[in-house]
Coordinates of C-alpha atoms and ligand atoms in Angstrom, one line a residue:
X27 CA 79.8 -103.3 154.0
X28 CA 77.0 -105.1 152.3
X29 CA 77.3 -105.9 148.4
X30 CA 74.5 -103.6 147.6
X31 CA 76.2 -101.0 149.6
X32 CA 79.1 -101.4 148.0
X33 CA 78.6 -101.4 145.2
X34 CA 77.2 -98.2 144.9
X35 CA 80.8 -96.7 144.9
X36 CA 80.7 -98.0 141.2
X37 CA 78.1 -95.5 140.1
X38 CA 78.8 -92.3 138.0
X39 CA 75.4 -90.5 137.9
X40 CA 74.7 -88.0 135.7
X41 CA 72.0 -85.8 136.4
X42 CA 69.8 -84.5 133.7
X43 CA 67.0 -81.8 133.4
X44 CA 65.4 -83.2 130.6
X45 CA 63.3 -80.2 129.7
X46 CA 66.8 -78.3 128.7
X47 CA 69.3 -81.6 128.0
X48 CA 68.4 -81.9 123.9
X49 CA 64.9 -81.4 121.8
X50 CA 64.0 -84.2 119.4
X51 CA 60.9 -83.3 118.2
X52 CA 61.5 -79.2 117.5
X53 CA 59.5 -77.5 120.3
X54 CA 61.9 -76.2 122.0
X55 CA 61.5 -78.2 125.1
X56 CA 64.2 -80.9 125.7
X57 CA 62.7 -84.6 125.9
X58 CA 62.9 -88.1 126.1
X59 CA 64.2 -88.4 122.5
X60 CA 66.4 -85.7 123.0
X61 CA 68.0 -87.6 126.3
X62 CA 68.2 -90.8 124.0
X63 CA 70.1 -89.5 121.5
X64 CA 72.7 -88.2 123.7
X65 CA 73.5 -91.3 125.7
X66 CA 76.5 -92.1 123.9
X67 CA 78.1 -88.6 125.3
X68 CA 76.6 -89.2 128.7
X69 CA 78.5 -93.1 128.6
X70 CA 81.7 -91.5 126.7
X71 CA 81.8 -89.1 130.0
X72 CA 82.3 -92.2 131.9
X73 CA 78.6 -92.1 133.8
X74 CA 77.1 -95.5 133.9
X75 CA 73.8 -93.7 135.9
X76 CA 71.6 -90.9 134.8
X77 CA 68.7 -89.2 137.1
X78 CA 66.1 -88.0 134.7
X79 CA 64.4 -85.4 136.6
X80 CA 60.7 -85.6 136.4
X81 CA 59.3 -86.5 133.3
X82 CA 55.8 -87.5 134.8
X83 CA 52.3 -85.7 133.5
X84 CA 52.3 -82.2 135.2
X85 CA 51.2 -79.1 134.7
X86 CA 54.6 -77.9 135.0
X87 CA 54.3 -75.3 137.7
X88 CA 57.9 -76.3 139.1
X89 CA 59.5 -78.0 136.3
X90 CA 57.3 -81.3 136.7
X91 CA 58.0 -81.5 140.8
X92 CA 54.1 -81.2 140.8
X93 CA 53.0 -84.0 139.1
X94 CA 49.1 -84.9 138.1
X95 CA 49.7 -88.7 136.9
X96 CA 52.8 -91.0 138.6
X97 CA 52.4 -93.7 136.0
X98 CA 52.6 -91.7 133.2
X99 CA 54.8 -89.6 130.8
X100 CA 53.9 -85.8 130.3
X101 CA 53.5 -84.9 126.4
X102 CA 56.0 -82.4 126.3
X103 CA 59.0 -85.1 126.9
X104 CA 56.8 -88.1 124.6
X105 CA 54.9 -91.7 125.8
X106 CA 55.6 -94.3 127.6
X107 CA 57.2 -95.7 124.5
X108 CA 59.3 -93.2 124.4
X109 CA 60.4 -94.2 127.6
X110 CA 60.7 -97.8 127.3
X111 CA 63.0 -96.9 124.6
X112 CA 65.6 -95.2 126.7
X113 CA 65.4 -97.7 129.5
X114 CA 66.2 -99.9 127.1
X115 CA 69.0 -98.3 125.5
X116 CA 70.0 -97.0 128.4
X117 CA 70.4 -100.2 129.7
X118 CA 72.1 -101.9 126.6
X119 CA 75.0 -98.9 127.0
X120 CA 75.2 -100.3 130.7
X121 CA 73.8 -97.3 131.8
X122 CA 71.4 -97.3 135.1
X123 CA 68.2 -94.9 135.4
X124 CA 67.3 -93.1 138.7
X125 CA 63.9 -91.3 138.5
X126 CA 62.6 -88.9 140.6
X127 CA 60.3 -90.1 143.5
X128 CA 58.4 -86.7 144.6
X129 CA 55.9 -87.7 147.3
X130 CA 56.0 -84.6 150.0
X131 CA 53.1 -83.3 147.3
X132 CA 51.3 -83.7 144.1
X133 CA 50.3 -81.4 141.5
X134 CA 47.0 -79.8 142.3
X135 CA 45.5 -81.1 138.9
X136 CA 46.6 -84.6 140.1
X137 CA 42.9 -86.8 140.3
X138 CA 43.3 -87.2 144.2
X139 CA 43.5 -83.6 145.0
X140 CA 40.8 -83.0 142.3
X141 CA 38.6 -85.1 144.1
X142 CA 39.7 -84.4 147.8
X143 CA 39.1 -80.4 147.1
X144 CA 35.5 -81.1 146.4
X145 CA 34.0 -83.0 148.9
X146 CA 35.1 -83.5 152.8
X147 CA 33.1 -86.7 152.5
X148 CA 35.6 -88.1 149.4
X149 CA 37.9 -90.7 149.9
X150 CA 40.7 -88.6 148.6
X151 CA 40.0 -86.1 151.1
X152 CA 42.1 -87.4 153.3
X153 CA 45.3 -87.8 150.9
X154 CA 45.9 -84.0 152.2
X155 CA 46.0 -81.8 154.9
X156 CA 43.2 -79.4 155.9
X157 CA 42.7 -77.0 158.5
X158 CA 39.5 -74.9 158.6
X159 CA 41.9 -72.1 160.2
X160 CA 46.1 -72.1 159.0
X161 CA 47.1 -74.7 161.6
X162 CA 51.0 -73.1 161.4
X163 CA 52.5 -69.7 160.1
X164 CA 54.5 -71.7 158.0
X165 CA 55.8 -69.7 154.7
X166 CA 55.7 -71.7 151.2
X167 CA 59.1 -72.3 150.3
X168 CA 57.8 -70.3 147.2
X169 CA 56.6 -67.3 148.9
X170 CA 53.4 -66.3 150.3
X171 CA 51.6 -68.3 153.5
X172 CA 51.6 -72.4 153.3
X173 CA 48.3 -72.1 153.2
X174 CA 45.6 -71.5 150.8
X175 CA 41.4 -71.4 150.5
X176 CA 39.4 -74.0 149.7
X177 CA 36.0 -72.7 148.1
X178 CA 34.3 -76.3 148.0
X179 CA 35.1 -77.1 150.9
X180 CA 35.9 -73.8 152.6
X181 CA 39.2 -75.4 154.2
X182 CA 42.6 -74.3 154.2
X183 CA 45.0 -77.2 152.9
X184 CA 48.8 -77.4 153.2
X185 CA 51.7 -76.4 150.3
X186 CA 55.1 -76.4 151.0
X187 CA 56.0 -75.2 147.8
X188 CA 54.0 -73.4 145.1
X189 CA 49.9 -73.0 145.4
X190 CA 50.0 -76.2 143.2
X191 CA 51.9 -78.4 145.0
X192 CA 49.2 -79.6 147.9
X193 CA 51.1 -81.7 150.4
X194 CA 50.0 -85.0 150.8
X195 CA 49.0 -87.0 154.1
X196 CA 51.2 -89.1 154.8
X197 CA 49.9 -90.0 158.0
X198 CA 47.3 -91.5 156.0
X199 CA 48.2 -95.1 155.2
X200 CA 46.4 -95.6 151.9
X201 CA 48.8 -92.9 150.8
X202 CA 51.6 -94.7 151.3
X203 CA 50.3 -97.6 149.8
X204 CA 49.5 -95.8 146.7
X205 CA 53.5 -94.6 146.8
X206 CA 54.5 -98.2 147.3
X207 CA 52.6 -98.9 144.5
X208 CA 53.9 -96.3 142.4
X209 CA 57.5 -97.7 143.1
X210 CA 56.5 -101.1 142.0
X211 CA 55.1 -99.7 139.0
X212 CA 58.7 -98.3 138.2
X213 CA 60.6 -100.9 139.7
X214 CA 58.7 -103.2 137.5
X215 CA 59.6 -101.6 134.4
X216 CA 63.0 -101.7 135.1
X217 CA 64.3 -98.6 136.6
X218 CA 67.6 -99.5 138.7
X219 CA 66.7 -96.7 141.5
X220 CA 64.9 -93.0 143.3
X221 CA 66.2 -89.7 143.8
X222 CA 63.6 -89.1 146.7
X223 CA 62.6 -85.4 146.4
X224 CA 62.4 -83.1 149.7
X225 CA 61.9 -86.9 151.4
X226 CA 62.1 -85.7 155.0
X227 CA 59.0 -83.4 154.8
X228 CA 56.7 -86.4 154.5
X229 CA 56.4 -86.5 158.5
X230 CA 55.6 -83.5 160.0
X231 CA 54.2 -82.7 163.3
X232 CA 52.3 -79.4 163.2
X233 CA 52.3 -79.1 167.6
X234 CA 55.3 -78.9 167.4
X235 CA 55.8 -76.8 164.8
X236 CA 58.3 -79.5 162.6
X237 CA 57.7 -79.1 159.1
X238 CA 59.9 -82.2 158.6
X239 CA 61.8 -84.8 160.5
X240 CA 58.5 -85.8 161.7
X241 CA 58.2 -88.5 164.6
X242 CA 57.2 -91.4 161.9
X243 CA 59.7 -90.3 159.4
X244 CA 61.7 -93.5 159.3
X245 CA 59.3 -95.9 159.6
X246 CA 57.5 -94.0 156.8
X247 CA 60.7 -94.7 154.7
X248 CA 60.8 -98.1 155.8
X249 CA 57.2 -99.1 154.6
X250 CA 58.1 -98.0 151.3
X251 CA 61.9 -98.5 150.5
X252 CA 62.6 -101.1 153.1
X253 CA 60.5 -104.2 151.4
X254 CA 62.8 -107.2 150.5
X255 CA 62.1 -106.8 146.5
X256 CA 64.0 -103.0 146.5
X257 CA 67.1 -104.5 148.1
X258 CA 69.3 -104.0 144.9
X259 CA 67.3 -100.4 144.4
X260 CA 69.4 -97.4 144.6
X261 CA 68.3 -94.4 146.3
X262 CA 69.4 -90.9 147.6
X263 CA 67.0 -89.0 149.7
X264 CA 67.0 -85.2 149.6
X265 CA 66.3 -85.4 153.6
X266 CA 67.9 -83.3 156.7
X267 CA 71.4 -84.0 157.0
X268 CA 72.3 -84.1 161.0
X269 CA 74.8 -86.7 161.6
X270 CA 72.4 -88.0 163.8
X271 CA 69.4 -88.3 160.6
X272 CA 71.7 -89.6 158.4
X273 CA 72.6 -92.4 160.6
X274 CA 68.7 -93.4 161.1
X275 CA 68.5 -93.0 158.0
X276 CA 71.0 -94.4 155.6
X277 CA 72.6 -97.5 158.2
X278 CA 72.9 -100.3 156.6
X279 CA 70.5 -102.6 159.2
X280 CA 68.1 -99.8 158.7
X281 CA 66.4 -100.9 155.7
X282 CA 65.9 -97.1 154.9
X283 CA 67.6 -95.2 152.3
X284 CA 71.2 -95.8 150.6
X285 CA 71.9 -92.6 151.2
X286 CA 71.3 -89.0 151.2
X287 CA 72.5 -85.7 150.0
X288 CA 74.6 -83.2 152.0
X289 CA 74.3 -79.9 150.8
X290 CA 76.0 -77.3 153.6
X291 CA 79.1 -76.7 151.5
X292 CA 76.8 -75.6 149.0
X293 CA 75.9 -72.7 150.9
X294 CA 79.5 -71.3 150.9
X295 CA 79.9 -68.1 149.4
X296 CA 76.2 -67.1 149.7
X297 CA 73.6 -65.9 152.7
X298 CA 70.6 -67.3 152.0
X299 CA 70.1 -67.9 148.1
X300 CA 70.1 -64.6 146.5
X301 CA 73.2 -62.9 148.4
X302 CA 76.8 -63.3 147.6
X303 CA 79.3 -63.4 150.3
X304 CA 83.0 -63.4 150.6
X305 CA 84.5 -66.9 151.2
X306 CA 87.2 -69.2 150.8
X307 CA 87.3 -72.7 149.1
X308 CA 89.1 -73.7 152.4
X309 CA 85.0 -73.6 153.9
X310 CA 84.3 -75.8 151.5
X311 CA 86.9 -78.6 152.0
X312 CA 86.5 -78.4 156.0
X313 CA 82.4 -79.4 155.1
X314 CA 83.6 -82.2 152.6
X315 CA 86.3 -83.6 154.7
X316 CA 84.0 -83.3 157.8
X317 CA 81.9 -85.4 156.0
X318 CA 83.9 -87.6 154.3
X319 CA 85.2 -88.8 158.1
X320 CA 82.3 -88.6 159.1
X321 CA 80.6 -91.2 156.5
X322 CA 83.8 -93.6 156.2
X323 CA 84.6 -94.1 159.9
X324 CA 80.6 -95.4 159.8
X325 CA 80.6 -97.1 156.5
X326 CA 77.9 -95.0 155.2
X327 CA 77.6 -93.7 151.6
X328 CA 78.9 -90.1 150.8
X329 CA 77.2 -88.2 147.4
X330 CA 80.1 -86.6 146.2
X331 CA 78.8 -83.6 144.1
X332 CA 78.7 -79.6 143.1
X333 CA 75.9 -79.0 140.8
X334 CA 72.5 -79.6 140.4
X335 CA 69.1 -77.9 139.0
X336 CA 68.3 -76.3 142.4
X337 CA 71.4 -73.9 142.9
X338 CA 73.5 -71.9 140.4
X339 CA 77.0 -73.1 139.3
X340 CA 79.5 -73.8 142.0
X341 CA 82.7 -72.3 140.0
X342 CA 80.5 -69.1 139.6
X343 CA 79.9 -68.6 143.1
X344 CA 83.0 -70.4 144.8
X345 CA 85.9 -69.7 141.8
X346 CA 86.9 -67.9 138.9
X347 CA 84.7 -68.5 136.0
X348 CA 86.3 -66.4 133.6
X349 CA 90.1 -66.2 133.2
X350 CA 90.4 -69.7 134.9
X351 CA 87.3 -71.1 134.4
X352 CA 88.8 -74.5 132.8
X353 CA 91.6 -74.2 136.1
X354 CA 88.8 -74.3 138.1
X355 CA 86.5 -76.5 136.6
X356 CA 88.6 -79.5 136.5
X357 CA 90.4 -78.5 140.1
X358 CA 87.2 -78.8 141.6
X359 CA 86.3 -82.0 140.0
X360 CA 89.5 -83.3 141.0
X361 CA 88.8 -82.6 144.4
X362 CA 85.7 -83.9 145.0
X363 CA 84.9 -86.6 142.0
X364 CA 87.9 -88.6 143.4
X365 CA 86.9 -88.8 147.5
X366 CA 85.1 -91.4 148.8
X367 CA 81.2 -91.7 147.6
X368 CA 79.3 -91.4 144.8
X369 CA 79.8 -88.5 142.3
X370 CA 76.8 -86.8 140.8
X371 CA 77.6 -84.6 137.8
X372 CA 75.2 -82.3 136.6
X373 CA 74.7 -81.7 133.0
X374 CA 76.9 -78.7 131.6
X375 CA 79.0 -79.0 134.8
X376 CA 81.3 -81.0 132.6
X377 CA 82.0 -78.2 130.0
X378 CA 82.5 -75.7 132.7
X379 CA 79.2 -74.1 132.5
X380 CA 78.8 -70.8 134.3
X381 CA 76.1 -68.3 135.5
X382 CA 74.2 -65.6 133.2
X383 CA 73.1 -62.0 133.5
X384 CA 70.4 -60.7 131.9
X385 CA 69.1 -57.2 132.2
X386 CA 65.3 -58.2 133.1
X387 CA 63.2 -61.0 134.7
X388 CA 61.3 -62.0 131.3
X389 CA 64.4 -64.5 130.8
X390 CA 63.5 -66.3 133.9
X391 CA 61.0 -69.0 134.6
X392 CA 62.3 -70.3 137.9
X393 CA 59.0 -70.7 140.2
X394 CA 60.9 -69.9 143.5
X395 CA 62.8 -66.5 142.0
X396 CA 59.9 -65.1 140.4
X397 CA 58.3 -65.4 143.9
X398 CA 61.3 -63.6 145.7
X399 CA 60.7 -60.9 143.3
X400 CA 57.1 -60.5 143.9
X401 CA 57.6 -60.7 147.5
X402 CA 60.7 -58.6 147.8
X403 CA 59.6 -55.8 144.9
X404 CA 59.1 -52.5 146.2
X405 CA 61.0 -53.5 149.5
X406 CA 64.6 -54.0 147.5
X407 CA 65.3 -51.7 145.0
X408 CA 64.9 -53.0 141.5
X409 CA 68.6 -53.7 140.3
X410 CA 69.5 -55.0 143.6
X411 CA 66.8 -57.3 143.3
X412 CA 67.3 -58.4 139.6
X413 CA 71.6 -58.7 140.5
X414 CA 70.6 -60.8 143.3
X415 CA 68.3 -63.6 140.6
X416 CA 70.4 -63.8 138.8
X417 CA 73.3 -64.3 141.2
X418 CA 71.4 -67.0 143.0
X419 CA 68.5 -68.2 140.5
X420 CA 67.9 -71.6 140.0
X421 CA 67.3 -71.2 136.0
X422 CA 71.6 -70.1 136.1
X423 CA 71.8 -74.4 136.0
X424 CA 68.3 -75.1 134.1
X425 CA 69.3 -73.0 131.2
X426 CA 69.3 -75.0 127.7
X427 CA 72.5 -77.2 127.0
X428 CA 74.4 -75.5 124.6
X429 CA 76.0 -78.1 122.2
X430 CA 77.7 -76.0 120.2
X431 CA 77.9 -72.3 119.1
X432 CA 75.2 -72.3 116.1
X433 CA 72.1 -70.0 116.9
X434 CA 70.2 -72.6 118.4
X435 CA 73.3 -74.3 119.6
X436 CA 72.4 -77.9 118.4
X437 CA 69.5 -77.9 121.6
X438 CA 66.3 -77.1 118.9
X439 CA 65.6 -76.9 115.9
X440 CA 62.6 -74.6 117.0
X441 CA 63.2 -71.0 116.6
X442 CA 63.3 -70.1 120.3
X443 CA 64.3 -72.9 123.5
X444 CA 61.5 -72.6 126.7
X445 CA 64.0 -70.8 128.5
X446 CA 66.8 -68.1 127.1
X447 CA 70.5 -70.2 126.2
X448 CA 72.8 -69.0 129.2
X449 CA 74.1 -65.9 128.5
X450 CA 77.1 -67.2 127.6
X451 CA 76.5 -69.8 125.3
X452 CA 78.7 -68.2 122.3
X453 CA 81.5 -68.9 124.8
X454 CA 80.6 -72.0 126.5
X455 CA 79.1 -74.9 124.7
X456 CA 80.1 -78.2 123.9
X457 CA 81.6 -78.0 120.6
X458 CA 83.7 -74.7 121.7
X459 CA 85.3 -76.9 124.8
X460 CA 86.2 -79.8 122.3
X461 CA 88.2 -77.8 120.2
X462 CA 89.9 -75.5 122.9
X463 CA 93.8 -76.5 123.9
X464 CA 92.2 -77.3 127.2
X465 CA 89.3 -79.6 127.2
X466 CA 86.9 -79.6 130.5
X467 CA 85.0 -82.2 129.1
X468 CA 88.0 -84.3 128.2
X469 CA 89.3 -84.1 131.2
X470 CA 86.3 -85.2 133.0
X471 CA 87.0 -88.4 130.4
X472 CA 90.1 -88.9 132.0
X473 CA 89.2 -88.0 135.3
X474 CA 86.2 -90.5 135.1
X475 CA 88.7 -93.4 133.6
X476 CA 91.0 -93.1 136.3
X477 CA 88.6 -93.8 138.7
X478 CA 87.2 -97.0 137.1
X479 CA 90.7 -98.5 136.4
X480 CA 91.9 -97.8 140.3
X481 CA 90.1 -99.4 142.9
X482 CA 91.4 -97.1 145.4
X483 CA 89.6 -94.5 144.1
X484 CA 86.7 -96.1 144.6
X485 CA 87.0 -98.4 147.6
X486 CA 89.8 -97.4 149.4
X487 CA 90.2 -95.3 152.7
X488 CA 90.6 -91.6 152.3
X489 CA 92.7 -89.9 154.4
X490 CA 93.4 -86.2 154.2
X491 CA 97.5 -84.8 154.1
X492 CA 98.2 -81.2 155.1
X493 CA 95.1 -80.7 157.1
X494 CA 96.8 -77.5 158.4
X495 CA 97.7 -76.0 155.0
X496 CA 95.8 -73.3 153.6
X497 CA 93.8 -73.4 150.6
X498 CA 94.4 -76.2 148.9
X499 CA 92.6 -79.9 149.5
X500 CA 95.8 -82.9 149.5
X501 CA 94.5 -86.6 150.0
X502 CA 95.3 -90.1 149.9
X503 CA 93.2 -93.0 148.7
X504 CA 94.3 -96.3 149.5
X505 CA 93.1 -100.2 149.1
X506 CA 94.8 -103.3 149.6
X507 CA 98.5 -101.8 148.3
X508 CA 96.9 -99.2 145.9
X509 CA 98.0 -95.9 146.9
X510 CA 97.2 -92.9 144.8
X511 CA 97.7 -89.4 146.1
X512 CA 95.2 -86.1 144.9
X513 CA 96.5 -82.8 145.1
X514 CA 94.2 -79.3 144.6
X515 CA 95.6 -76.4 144.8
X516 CA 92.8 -73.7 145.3
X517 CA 93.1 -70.0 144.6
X518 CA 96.8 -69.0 145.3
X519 CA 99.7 -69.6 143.5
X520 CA 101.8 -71.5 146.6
X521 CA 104.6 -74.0 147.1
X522 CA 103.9 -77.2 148.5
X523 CA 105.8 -79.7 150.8
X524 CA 106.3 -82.5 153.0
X525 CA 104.2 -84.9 150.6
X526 CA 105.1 -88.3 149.4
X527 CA 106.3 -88.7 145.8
X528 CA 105.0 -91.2 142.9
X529 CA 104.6 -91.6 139.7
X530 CA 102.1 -89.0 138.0
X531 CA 98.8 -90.0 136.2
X532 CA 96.5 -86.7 135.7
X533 CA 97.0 -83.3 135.8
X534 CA 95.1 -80.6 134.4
X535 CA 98.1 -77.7 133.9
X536 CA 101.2 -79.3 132.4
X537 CA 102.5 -80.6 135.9
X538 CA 106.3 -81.9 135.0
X539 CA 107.0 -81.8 138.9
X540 CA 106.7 -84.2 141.5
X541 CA 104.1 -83.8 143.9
X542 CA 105.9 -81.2 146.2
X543 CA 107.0 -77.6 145.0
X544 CA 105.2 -74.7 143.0
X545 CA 101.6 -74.9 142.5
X546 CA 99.7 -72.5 139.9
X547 CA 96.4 -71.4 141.3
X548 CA 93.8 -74.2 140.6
X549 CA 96.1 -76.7 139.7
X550 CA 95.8 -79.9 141.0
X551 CA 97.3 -83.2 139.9
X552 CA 97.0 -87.1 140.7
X553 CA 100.3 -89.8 142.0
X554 CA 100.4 -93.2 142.2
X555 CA 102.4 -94.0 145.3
X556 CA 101.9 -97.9 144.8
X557 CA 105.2 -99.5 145.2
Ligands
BGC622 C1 63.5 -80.1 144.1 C2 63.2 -78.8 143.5 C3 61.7 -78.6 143.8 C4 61.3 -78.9 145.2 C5 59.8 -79.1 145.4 C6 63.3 -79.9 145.5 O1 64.1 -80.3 146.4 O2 64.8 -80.5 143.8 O3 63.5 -78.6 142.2 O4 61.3 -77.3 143.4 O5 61.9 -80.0 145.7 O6 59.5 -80.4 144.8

């Protein structure tokens, strides 16, 4: 595997929402100074990578995926200062920084589509799409038709997502030399790499009805992400995940993408995003495994991860967040932050965070629920419809982070946050795990160590044990002698055999046993087989 490749399976990212990670300036919105300040936890977790999500100028109609300037910061989270600062500190702590890259669309306040709406005749007119008729039927991803009237111009013009989030033209190749440019701009700064946002809907082909996965996708790619000067970039593309995609797109001669995100064992346990269904963690180690074979028998780069701003907490939907929330918490962590790849924690994943009720939508924000409501009220009853946002709502994961069990829970000093604490933030917050018998957080420490001090958790082979048995996820990780078995147990209390014994080195129950025998449900422990 190439260095830069391979190196990669040295990176602990942590993902942060910076609107809801900490408030430095009292306003109740999280920001730069805010993510600053807490870099020391983020490095004493044992992530050397953070992903701010972005913090560019934007009206903030989806959380700053519609931004209005590339190049600079929006007031809410501080200045460019600001973030020169953290880049720098960041970087003194040894700790990379991955920005957003959001390029399927701007913010319809950005200058281009300011200019392009007024005048067919602009330059900037063709930065978008526009149809004097809707070209497709296509639905926004937010509700309502992907298309919308132009007065000026008295034009239709594309949105995948919300009204304010005009696609852009990518067929057009000044706007790829402006995102080139914008890259460069970053990339001269200093950031070390691009989470590419919804990457794969920047080639369409409206005959054929593709909304992504266009016919110039790759090249696309290429002309941005594939120039010599990016080689030691990271980046992880939010793009469709066929074996066959991935392949063109994350190869190593490809000069595309690192890699990409696979999401389907994310969709375990719900239809859709607002409906539960029933489910067994078994689904979700068949998808991981799948893809972890899948990924190492091509030498390709796996994103090991269960949280992030766009879904609601895993353990909520896949375990048992309330008697066993630690057991599951640190099982699933287990499992999947020691296979082959890269593991991405979200913020609050490593307390054990878990999903809120709340009796009525004025404690939501989320752009995408509050447009299944509007489409879906009158049509589903009420409850039903508010059970199912907050089942499936993406604010479950944006809620503040609750430090510690004060009113404001160390997030403001302001007298309200942007968006409710989770409704469970007396329970779960920072400070409450630290002092509990059995420390998520903690664990993660430990979890995280082990994996920088054994290179065979990071390098070495996977190979799955006890394929056959039910509900549980056994594996072996192994590099040049190193040998180190992981054992999860899921949701059944079960006895477990035929498994080779070492010495033990994690656990998160009080495991005295070898790695056969009795397992409690969700418990899951770690052998070193090395002779
Ligand atoms: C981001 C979302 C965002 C959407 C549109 C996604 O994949 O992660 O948070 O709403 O793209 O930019």
């Amino acid at each position: 595997m190439r260095k830069e490749f391979s190196d990669c399976y040295d990176l602990v990212v942590y993902q942060i929402y910076p609107r809801s990670f900490m408030d430095s300036n009292g306003d109740g919105i999280g920001d730069l100074g805010g993510v600053l300040s807490r870099l020391d936890y983020v490095k004493d977790l044992g992530a050397n990578a953070i992903w701010l999500c972005p913090i560019f100028k934007s009206p903030q109609c989806d959380n700053g995926y519609d931004v209005s300037d590339y190049r600079d910061i929006d007031p809410i989270y501080g200045t460019m200062a600001d973030f020169d600062a953290l880049l720098a500190a960041a970087h003194e702590r040894g700790i990379k920084v991955i920005m957003d890259f959001v390029a399927n669309h701007t913010s319809s306040e950005h200058e281009w589509f300011q200019r392009a709406r007024l005048s067919k005749n602009d330059p900037y007119h063709d930065y978008y799409y526009w149809a004097d008729e809707p070209l497709t039927d296509w639905r926004s991803e937010f509700g309502g038709s992907a298309w919308e009237f132009n007065e000026p111009t008295g034009e239709y013009y594309l949105h995948s997502f919300a009204v304010g989030q005009p696609d852009v033209n990518w067929t057009n190749p000044k706007v790829r030399e402006e995102y080139a440019a914008i890259v460069d701009f970053w990339v001269g700064k200093g950031v070390d790499g691009f989470r590419c946002d919804v990457l794969d809907h920047v080639s369409k082909d409206f005959k054929k009805g593709l909304r992504r996965n266009g016919p110039h996708l790759h090249e696309y790619i290429r002309e941005v992400f594939g120039r010599d000067h990016l080689t030691n970039i990271y980046t992880v593309g939010e793009a469709e995940t066929t074996e066959e995609s991935i392949l063109a797109t994350c190869g190593q001669d490809r000069r595309e993408l690192k890699s990409v995100f696979q999401f389907s064992h994310l969709m375990v346990g719900r239809q859709g995003k607002y409906t539960p269904v029933p489910h067994r963690m078994d689904e979700v180690k068949d998808i991981v495994e799948g893809w972890e074979r899948f990924t190492q028998e091509r030498d390709l780069l796996y994103i090991l991860l269960t949280d992030n701003h766009d879904r609601p907490w895993f353990i909520s939907r896949t375990g048992n967040d309330r008697a066993l929330r630690y057991e599951c918490a640190t099982n699933v962590a287990t499992a999947i932050f020691l296979q082959r790849g890269i593991p991405f924690v979200y913020e609050g994943q490593e307390i054990g965070c878990a999903n809120s009720h709340f009796p009525d939508l004025s404690a939501f924000n989320d752009v995408e629920c509050l447009g299944y409501y509007e489409e879906n009220k009158g049509k589903i009853p009420e409850a039903t419809l508010l059970e199912q946002i907050n089942f499936g709502s993406r604010d479950n994961t944006r809620r503040p982070f609750a430090w510690d069990g004060t009113p404001n829970h160390g997030f403001t000093t302001a007298a309200a946050p942007w968006l409710p604490y989770a409704s469970r933030a007396d329970e779960i917050n920072l400070a409450a795990d630290l002092a509990a018998e059995r420390s998520i957080y903690r664990y993660y420490q430990q979890l995280f160590a082990l994996r920088r001090e054994r290179v065979a958790l990071r390098r070495g082979k996977s190979t799955q044990l006890l394929p056959e048995s039910k509900d549980c996820y056994v594996y072996l990780r192994e590099h040049e002698g190193e040998r180190l078995l992981v054992v999860c147990n899921f949701e059944r209390a079960q006895s477990l055999d035929g498994l080779p014994e070492g010495r033990l080195l994690l656990t998160n129950l009080d495991r005295a046993a070898g790695a056969n025998g009795a397992y409690a449900p969700f418990e899951c422990a770690v052998y070193d087989l090395t002779k």
